Tab-separated table of C-alpha atoms in Angstrom:
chain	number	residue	atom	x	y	z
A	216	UNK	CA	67.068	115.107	11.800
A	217	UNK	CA	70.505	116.006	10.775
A	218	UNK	CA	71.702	115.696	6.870
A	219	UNK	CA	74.747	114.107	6.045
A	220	UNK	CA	76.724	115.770	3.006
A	221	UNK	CA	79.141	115.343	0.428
A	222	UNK	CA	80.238	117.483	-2.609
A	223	UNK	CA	76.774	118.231	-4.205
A	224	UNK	CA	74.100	116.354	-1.501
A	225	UNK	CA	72.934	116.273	1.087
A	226	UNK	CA	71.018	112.509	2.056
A	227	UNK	CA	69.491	111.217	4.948
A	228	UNK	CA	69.564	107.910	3.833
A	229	UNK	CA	69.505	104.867	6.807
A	230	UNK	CA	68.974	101.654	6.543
A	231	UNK	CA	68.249	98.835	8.907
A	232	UNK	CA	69.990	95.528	7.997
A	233	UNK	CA	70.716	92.286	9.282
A	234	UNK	CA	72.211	88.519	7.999
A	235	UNK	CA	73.443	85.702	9.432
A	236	UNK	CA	75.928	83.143	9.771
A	237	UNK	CA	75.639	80.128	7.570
A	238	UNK	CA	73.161	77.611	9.008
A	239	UNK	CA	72.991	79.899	11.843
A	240	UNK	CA	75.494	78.503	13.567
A	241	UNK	CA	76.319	80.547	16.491
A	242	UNK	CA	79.956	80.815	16.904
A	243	UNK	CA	80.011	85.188	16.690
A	244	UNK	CA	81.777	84.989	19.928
A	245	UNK	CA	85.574	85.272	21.491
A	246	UNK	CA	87.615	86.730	19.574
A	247	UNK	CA	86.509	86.293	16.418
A	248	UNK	CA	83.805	88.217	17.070
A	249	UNK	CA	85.939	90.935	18.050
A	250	UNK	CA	87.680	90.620	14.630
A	251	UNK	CA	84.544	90.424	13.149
A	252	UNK	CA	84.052	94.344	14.545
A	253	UNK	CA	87.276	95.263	13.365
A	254	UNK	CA	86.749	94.597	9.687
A	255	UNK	CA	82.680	95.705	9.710
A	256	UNK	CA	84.247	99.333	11.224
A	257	UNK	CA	87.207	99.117	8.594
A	258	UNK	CA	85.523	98.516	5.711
A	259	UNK	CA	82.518	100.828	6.388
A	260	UNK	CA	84.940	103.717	7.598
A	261	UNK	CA	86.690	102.777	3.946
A	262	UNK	CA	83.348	103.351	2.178
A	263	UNK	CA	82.804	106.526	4.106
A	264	UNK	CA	79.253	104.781	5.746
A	265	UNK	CA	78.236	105.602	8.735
A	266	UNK	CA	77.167	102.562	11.484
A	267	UNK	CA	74.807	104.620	13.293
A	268	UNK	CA	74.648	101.450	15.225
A	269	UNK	CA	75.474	97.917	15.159
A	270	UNK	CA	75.083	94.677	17.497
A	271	UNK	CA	76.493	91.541	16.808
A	272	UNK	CA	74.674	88.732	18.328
A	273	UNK	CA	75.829	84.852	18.296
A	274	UNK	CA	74.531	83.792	15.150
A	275	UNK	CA	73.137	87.345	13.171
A	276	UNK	CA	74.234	90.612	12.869
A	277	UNK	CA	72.275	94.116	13.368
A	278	UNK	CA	73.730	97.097	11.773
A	279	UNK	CA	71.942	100.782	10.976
A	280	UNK	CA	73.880	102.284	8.638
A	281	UNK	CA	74.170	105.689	6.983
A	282	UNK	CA	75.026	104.852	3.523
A	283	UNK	CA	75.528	107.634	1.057
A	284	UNK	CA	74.443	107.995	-2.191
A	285	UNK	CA	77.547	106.957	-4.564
A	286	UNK	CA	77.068	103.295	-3.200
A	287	UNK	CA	74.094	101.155	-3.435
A	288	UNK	CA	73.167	98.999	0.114
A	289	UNK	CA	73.748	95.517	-1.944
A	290	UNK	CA	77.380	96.336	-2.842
A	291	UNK	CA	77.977	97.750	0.340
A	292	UNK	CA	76.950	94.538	1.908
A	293	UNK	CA	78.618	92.772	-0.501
A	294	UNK	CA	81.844	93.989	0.431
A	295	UNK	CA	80.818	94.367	4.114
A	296	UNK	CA	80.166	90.568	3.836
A	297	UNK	CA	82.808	89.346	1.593
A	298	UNK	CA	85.768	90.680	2.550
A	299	UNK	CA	84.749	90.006	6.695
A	300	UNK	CA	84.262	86.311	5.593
A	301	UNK	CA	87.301	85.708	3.554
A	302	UNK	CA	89.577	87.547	6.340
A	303	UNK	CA	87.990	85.505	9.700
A	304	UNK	CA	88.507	81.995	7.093
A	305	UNK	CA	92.145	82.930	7.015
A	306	UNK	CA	92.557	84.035	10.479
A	307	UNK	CA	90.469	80.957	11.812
A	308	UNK	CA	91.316	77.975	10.004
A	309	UNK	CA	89.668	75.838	11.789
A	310	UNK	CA	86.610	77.025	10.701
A	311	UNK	CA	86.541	75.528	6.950
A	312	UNK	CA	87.178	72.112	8.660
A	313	UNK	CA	85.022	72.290	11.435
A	314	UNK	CA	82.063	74.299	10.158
A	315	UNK	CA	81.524	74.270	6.428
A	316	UNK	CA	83.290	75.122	2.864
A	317	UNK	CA	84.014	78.467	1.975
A	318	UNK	CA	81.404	80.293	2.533
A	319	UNK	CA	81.145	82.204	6.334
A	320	UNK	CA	77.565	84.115	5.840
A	321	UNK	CA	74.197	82.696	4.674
A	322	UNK	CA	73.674	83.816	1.575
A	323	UNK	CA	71.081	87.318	1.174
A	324	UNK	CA	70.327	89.725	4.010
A	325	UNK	CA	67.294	91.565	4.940
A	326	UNK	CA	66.839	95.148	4.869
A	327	UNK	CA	64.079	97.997	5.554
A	328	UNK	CA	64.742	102.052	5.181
A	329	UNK	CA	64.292	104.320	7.992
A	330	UNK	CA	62.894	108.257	7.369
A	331	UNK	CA	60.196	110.083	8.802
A	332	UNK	CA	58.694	110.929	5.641
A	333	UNK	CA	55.977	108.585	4.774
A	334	UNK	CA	54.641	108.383	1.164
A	335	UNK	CA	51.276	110.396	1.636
A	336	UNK	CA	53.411	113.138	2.989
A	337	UNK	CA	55.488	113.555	-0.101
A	338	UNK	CA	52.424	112.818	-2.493
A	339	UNK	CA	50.602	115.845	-0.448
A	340	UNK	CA	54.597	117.884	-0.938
A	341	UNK	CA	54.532	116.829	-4.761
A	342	UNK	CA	50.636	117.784	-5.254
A	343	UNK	CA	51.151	121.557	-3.365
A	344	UNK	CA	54.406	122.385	-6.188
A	345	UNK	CA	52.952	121.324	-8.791
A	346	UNK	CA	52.462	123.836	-11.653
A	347	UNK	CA	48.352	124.826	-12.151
């Protein structure tokens, strides 16, 4: 397992997340989906996260991301999500007319963390340093 770092950390924090396109419609494909890429990468290299990898299917997104510490996973998503949506709406009119309003993504996400460190291991960690 290899640490990531800034100026006074070091985290191994990953996260395993995935959301979806309003009423899973699947139209992730062409080139918007290609665009799509191009702002996720932007706007995580902006943030300074990590994609550790990503897969964008027709209707959902995959990503496992190395977030660090400074930002929480909900505002990382939040931009992530809002600033992909408003930008392909823009770029791809005919979406609003076609699809729906003004939203692009289904509201919410999912998410689960990734570590090998279960919580019986650091109880055991926490129970050996304690002072007697």
């Amino acid at each position: 397992m290899r640490y990531s770092k800034s100026a006074h950390t070091r985290f191994y924090h990953r996260y395993h997340v995935l959301w979806a396109t309003k009423y899973r419609y699947k139209i992730l494909q062409g080139p918007m989906r290609d665009r799509i890429r191009e702002i996720i990468i932007q706007t995580c290299s902006e943030l300074g996260v990590h994609i550790v990898k990503g897969v964008l299917a027709r209707d959902h997104v995959h990503m496992f991301l190395s977030i660090p510490p400074k930002h929480s996973l909900s505002n990382v998503l939040q931009r992530i999500k809002g600033r992909s949506s408003r930008r392909i709406q823009m770029e791809f009119p005919e979406l609003r007319k076609r699809y729906w309003g003004r939203r692009f993504w289904a509201r919410g996400y999912f998410s689960t963390t990734s570590g090998n460190v279960t919580d019986d291991v650091i109880k055991q960690y926490l129970e050996l340093h304690s002072d007697k």
